[in-house]
PDB file of N, CA and C in Angstrom:
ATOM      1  N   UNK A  21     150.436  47.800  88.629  1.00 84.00           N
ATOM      2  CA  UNK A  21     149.207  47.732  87.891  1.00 84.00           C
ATOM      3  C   UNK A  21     148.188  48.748  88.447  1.00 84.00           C
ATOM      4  N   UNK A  22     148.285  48.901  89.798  1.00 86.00           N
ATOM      5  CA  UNK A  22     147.008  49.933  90.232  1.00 86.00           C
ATOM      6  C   UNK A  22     147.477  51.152  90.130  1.00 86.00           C
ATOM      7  N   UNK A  23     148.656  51.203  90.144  1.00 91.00           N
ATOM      8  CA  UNK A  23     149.273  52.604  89.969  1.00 91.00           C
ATOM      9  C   UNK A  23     149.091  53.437  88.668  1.00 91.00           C
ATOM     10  N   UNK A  24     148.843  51.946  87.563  1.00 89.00           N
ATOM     11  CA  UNK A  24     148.432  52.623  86.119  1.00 89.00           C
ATOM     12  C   UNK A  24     147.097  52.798  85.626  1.00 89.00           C
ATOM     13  N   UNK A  25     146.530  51.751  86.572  1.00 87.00           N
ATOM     14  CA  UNK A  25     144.819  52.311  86.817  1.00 87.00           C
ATOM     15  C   UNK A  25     144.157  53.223  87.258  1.00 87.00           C
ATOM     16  N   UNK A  26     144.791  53.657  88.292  1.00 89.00           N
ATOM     17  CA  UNK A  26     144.523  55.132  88.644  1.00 89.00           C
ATOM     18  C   UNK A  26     144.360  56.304  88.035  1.00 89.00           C
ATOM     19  N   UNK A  27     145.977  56.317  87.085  1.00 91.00           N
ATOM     20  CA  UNK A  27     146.381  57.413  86.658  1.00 91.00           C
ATOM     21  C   UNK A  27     145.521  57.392  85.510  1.00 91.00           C
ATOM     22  N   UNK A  28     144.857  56.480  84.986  1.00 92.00           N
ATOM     23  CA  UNK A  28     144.005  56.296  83.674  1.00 92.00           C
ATOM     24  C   UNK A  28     142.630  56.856  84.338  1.00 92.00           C
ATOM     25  N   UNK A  29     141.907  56.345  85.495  1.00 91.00           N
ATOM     26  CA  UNK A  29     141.055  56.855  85.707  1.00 91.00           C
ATOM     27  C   UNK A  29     141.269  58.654  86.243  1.00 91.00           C
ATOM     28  N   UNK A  30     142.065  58.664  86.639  1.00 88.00           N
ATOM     29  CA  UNK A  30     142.164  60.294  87.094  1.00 88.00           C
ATOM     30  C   UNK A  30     142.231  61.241  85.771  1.00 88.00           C
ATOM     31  N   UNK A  31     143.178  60.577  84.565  1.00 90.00           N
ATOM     32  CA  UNK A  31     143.226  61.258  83.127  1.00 90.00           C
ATOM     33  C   UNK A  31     141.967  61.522  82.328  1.00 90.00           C
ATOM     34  N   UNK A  32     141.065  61.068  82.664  1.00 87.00           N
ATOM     35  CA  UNK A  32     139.441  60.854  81.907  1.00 87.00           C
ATOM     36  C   UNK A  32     139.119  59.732  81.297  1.00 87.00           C
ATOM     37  N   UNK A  33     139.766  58.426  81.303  1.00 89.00           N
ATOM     38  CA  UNK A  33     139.184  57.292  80.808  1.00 89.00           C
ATOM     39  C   UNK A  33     139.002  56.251  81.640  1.00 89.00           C
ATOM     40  N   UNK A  34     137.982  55.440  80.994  1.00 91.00           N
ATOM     41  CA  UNK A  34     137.168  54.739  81.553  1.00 91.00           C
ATOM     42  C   UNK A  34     137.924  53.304  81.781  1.00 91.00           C
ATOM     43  N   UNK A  35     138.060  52.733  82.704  1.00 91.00           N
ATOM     44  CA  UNK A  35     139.153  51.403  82.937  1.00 91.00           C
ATOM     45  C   UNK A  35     137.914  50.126  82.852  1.00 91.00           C
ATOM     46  N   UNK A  36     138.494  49.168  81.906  1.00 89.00           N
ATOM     47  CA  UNK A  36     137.641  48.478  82.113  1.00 89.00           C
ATOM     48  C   UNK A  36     138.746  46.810  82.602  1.00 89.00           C
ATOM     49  N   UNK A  37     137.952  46.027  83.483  1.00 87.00           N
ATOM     50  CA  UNK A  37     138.946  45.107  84.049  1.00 87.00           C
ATOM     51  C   UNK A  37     137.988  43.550  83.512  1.00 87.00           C
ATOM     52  N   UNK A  38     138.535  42.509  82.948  1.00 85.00           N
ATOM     53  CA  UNK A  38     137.238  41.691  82.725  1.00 85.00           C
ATOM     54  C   UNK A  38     137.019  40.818  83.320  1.00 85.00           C
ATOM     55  N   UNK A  39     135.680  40.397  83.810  1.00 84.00           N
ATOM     56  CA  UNK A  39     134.931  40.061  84.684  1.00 84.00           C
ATOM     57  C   UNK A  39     134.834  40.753  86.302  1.00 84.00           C
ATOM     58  N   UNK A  40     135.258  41.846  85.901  1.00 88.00           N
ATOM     59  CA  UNK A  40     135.485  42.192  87.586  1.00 88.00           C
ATOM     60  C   UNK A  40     134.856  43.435  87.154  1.00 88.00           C
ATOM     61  N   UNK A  41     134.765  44.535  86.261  1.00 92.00           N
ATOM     62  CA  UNK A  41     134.590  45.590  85.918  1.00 92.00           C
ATOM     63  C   UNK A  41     134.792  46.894  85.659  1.00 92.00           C
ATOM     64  N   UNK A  42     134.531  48.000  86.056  1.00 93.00           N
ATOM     65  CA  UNK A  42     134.821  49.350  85.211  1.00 93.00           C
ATOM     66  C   UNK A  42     135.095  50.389  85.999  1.00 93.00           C
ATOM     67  N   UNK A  43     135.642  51.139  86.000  1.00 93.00           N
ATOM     68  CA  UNK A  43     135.924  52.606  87.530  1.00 93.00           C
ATOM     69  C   UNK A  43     135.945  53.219  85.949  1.00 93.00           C
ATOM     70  N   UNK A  44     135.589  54.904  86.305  1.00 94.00           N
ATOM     71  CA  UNK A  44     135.254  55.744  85.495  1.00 94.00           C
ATOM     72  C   UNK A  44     135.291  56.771  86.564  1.00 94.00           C
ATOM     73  N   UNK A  45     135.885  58.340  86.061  1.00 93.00           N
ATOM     74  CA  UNK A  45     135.647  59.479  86.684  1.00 93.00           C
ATOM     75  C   UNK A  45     134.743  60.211  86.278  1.00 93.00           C
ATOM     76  N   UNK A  46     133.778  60.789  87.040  1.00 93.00           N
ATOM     77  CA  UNK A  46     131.716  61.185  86.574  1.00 93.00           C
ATOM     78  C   UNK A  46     132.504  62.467  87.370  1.00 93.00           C
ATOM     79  N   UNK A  47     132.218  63.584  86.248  1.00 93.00           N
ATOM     80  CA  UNK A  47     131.868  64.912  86.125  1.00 93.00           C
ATOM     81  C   UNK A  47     130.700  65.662  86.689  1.00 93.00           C
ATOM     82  N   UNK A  48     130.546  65.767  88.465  1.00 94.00           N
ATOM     83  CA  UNK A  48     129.694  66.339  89.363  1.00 94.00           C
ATOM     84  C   UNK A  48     129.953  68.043  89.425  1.00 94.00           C
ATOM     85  N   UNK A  49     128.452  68.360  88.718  1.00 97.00           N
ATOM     86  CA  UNK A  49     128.093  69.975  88.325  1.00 97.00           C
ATOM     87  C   UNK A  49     127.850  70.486  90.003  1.00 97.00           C
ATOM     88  N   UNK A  50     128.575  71.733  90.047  1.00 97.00           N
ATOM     89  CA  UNK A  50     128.156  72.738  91.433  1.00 97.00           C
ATOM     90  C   UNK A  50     126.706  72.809  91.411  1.00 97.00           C
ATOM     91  N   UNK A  51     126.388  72.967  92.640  1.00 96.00           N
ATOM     92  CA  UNK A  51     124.952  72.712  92.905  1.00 96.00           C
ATOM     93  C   UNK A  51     124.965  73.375  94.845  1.00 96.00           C
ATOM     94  N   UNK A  52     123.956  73.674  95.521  1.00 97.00           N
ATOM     95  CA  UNK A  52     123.466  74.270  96.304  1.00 97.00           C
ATOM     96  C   UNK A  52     123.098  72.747  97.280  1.00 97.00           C
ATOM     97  N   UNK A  53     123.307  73.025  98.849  1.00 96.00           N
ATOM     98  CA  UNK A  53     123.128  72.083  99.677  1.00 96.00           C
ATOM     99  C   UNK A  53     122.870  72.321 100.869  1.00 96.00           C
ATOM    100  N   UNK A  54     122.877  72.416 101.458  1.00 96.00           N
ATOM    101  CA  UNK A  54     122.016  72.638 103.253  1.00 96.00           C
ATOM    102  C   UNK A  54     123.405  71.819 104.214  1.00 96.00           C
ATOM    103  N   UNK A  55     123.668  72.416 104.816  1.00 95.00           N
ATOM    104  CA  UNK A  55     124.634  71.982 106.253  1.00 95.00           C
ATOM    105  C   UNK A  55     123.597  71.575 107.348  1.00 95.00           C
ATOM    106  N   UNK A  56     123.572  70.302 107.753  1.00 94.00           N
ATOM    107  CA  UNK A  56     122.705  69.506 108.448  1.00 94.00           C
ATOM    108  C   UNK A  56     122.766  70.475 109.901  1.00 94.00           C
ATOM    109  N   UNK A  57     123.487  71.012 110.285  1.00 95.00           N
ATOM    110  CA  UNK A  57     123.863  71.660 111.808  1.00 95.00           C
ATOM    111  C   UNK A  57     123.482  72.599 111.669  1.00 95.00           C
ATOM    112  N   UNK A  58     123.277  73.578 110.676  1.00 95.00           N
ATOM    113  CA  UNK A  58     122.739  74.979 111.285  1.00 95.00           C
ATOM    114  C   UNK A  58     121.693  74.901 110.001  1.00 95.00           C
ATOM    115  N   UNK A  59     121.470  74.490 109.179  1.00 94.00           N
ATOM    116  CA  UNK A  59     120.553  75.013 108.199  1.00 94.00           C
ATOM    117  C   UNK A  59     120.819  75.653 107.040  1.00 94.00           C
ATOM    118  N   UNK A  60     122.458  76.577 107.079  1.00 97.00           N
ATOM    119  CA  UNK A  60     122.090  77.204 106.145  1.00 97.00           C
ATOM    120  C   UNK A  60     122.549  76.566 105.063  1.00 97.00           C
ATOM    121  N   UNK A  61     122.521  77.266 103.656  1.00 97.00           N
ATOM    122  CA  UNK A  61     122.157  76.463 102.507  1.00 97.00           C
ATOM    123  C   UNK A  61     123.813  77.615 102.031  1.00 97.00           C
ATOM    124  N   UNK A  62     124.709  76.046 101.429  1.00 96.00           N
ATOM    125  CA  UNK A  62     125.694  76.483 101.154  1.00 96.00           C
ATOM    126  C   UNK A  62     126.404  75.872  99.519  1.00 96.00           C
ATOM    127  N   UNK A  63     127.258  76.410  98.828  1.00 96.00           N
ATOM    128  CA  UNK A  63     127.313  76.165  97.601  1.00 96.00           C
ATOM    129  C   UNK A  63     128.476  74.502  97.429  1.00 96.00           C
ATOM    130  N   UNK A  64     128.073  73.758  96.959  1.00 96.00           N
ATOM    131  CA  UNK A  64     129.556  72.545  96.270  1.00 96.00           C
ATOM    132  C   UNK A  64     129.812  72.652  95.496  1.00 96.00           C
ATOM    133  N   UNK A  65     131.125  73.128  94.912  1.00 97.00           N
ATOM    134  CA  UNK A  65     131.756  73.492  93.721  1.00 97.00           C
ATOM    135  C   UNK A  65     131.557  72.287  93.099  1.00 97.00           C
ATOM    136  N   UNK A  66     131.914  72.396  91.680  1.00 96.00           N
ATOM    137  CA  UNK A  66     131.679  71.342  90.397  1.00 96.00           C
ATOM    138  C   UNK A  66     132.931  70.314  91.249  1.00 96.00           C
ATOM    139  N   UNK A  67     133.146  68.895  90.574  1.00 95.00           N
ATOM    140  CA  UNK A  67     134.093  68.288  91.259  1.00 95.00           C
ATOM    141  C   UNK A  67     134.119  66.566  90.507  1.00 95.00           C
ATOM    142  N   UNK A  68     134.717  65.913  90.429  1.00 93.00           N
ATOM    143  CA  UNK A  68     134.971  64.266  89.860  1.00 93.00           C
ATOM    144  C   UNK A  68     134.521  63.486  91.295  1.00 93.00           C
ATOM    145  N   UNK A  69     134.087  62.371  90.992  1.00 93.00           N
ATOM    146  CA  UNK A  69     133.528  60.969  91.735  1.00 93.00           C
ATOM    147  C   UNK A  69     133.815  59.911  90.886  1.00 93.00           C
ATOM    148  N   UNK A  70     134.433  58.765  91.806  1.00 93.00           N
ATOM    149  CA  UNK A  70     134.865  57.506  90.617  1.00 93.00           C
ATOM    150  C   UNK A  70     133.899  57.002  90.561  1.00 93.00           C
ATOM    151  N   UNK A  71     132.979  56.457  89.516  1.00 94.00           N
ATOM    152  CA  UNK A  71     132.044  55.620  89.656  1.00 94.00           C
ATOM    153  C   UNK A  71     132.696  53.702  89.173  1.00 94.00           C
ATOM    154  N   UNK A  72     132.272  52.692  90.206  1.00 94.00           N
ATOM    155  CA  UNK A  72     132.537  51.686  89.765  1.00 94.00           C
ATOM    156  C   UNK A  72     131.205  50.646  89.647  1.00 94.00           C
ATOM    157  N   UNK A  73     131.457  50.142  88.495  1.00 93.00           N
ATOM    158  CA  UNK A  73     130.060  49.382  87.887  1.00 93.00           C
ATOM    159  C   UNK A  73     130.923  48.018  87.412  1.00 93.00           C
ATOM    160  N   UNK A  74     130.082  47.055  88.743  1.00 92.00           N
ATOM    161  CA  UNK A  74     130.429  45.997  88.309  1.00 92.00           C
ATOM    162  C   UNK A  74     130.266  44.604  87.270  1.00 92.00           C
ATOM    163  N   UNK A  75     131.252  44.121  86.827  1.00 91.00           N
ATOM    164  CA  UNK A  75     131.130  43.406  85.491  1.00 91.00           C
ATOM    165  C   UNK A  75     130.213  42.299  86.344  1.00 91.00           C
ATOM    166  N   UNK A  76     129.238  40.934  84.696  1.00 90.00           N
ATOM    167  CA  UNK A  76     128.638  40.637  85.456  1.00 90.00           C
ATOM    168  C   UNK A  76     128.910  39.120  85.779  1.00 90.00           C
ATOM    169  N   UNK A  77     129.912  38.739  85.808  1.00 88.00           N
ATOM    170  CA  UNK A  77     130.524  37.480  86.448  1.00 88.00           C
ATOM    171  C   UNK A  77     130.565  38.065  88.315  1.00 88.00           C
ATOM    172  N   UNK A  78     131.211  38.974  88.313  1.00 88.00           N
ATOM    173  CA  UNK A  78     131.422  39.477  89.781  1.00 88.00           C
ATOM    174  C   UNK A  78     130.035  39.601  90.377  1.00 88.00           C
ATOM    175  N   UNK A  79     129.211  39.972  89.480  1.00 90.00           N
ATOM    176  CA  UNK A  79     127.956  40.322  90.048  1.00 90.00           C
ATOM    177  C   UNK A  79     127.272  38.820  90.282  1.00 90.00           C
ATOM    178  N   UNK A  80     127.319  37.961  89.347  1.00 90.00           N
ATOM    179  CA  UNK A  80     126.617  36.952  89.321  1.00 90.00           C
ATOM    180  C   UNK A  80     127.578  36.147  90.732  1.00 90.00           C
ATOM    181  N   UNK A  81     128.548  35.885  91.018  1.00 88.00           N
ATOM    182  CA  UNK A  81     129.384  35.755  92.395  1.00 88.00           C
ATOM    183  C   UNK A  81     128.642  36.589  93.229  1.00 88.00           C
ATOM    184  N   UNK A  82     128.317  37.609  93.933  1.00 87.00           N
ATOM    185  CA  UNK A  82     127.623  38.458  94.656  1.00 87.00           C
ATOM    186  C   UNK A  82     126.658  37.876  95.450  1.00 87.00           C
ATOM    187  N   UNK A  83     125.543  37.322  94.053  1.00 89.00           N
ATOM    188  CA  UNK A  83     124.238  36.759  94.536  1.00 89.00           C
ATOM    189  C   UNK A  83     124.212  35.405  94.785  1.00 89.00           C
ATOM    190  N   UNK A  84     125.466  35.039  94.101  1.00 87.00           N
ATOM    191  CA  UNK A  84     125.707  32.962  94.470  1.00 87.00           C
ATOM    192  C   UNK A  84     124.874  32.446  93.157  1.00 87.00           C
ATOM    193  N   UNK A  85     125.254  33.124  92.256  1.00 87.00           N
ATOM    194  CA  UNK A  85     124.271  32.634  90.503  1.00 87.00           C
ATOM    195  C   UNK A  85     125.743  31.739  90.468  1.00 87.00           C
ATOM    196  N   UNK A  86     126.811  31.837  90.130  1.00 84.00           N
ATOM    197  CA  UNK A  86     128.238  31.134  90.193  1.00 84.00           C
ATOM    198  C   UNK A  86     129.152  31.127  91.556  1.00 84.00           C
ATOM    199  N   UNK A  87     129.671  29.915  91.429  1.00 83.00           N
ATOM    200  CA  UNK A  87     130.537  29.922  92.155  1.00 83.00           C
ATOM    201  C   UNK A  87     132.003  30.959  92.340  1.00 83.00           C
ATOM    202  N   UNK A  88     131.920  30.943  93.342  1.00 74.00           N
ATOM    203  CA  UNK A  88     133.300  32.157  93.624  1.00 74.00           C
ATOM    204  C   UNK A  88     134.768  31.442  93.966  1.00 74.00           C
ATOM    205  N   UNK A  89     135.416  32.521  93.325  1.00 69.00           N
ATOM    206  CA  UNK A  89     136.770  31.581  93.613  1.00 69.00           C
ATOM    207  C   UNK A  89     137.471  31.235  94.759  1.00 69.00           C
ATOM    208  N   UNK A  90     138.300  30.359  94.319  1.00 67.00           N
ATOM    209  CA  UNK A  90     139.156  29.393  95.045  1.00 67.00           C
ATOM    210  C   UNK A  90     140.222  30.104  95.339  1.00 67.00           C
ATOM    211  N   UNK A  91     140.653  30.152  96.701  1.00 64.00           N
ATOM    212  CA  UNK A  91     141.982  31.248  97.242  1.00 64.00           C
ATOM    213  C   UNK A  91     142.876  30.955  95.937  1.00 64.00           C
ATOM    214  N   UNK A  92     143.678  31.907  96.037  1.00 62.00           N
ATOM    215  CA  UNK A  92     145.118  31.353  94.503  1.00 62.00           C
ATOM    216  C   UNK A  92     144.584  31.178  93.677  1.00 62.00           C
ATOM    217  N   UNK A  93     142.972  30.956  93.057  1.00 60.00           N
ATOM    218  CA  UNK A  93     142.715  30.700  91.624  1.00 60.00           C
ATOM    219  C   UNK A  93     142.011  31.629  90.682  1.00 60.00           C
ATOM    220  N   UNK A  94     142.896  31.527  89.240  1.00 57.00           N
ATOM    221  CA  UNK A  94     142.928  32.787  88.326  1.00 57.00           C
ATOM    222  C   UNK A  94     141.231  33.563  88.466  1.00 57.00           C
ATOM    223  N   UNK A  95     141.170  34.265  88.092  1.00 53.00           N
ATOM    224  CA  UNK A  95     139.979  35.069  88.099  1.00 53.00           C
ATOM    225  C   UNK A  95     138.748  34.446  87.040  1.00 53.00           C
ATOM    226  N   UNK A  96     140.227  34.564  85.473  1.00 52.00           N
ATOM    227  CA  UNK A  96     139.506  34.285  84.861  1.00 52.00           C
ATOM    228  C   UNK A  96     140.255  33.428  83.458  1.00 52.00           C
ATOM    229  N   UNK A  97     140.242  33.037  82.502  1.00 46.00           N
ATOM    230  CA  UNK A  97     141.163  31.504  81.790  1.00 46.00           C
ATOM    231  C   UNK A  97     142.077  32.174  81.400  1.00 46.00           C
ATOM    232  N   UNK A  98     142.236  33.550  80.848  1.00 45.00           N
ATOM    233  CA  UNK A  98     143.019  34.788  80.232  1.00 45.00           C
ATOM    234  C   UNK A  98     144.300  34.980  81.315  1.00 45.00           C
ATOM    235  N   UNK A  99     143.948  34.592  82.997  1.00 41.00           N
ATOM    236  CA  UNK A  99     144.950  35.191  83.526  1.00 41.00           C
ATOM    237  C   UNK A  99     145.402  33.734  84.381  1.00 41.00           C
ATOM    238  N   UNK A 100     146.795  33.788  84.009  1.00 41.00           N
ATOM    239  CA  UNK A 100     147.365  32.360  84.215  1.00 41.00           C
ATOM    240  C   UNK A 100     148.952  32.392  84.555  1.00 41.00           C
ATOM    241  N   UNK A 101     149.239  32.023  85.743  1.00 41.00           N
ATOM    242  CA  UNK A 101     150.454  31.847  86.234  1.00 41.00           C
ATOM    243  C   UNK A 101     152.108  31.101  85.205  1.00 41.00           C
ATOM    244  N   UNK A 102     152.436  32.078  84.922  1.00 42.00           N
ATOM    245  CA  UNK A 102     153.498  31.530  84.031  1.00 42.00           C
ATOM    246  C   UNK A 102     154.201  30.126  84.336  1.00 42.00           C
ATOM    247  N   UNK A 103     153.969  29.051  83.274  1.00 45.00           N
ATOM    248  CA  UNK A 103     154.296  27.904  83.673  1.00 45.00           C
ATOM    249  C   UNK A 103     155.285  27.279  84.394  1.00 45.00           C
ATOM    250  N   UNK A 104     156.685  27.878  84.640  1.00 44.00           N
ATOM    251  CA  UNK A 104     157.817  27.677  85.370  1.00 44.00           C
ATOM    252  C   UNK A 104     157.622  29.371  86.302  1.00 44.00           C
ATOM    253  N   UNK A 105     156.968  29.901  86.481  1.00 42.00           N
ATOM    254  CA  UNK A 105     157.275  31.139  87.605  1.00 42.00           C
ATOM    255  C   UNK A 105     157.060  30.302  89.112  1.00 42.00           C
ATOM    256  N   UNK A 106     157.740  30.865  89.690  1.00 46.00           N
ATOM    257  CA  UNK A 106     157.959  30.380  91.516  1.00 46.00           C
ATOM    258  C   UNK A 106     156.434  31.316  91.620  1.00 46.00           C
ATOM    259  N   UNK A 107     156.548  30.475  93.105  1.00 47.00           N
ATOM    260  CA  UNK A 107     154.542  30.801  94.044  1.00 47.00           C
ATOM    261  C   UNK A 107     155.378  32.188  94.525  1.00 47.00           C
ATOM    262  N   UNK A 108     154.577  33.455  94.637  1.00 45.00           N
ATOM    263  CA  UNK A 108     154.822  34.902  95.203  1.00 45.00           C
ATOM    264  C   UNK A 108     155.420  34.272  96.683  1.00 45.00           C
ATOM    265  N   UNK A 109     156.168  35.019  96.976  1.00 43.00           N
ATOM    266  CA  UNK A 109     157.022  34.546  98.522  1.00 43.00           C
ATOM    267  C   UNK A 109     155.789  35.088  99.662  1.00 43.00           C
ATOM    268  N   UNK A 110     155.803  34.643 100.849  1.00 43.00           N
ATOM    269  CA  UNK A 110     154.462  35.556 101.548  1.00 43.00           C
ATOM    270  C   UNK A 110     155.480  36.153 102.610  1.00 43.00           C
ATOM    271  N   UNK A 111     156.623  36.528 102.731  1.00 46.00           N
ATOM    272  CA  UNK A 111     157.367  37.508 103.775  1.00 46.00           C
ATOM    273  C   UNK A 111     157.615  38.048 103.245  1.00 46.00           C
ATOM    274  N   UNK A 112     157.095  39.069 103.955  1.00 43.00           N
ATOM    275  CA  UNK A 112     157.051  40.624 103.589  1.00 43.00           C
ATOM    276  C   UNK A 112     158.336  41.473 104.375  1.00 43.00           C
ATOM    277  N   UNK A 113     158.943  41.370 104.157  1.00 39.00           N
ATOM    278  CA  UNK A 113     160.401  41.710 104.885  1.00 39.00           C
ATOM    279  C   UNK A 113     161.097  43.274 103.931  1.00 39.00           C
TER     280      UNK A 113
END
């Protein structure tokens, strides 16, 4: 799953996840900057930054507006453990 999130955000679109929120790649224009150690003033090429903006259940969890979840429990009613699937094994072998 993160492997296909990535590649969506690295392609130019905007991922949106629900209640948790959004990663997006923001299009940063070259621009002029100063090197803190000597002063001089040097160029940053144009370049991508992920921006992530969080949905607002996560946010409202943040500040303690809702309660936050319970170890093992779904995020959200949409995501639900298949009724006969076995618990994930925890050895990592």
């Amino acid at each position: 799953m993160l492997d296909t999130l990535v590649r969506r955000v690295l392609d130019g679109d905007a991922v949106s996840v629900t209640e948790f929120g959004r990663l997006q790649a923001v299009h940063t224009p070259a621009r002029r900057a100063r090197n803190p150690q000597t002063g001089e003033r040097v160029l940053v090429p144009a370049g991508r930054r992920i921006v992530f903006r969080p949905g607002t259940a996560f946010t409202a969890m943040a500040r303690g507006e809702r309660p936050s979840l319970r170890p093992g429990a779904a995020p959200c009613a949409r995501v639900r453990r298949a009724r006969n699937a076995q618990p994930a094994s925890r050895d990592h072998k």
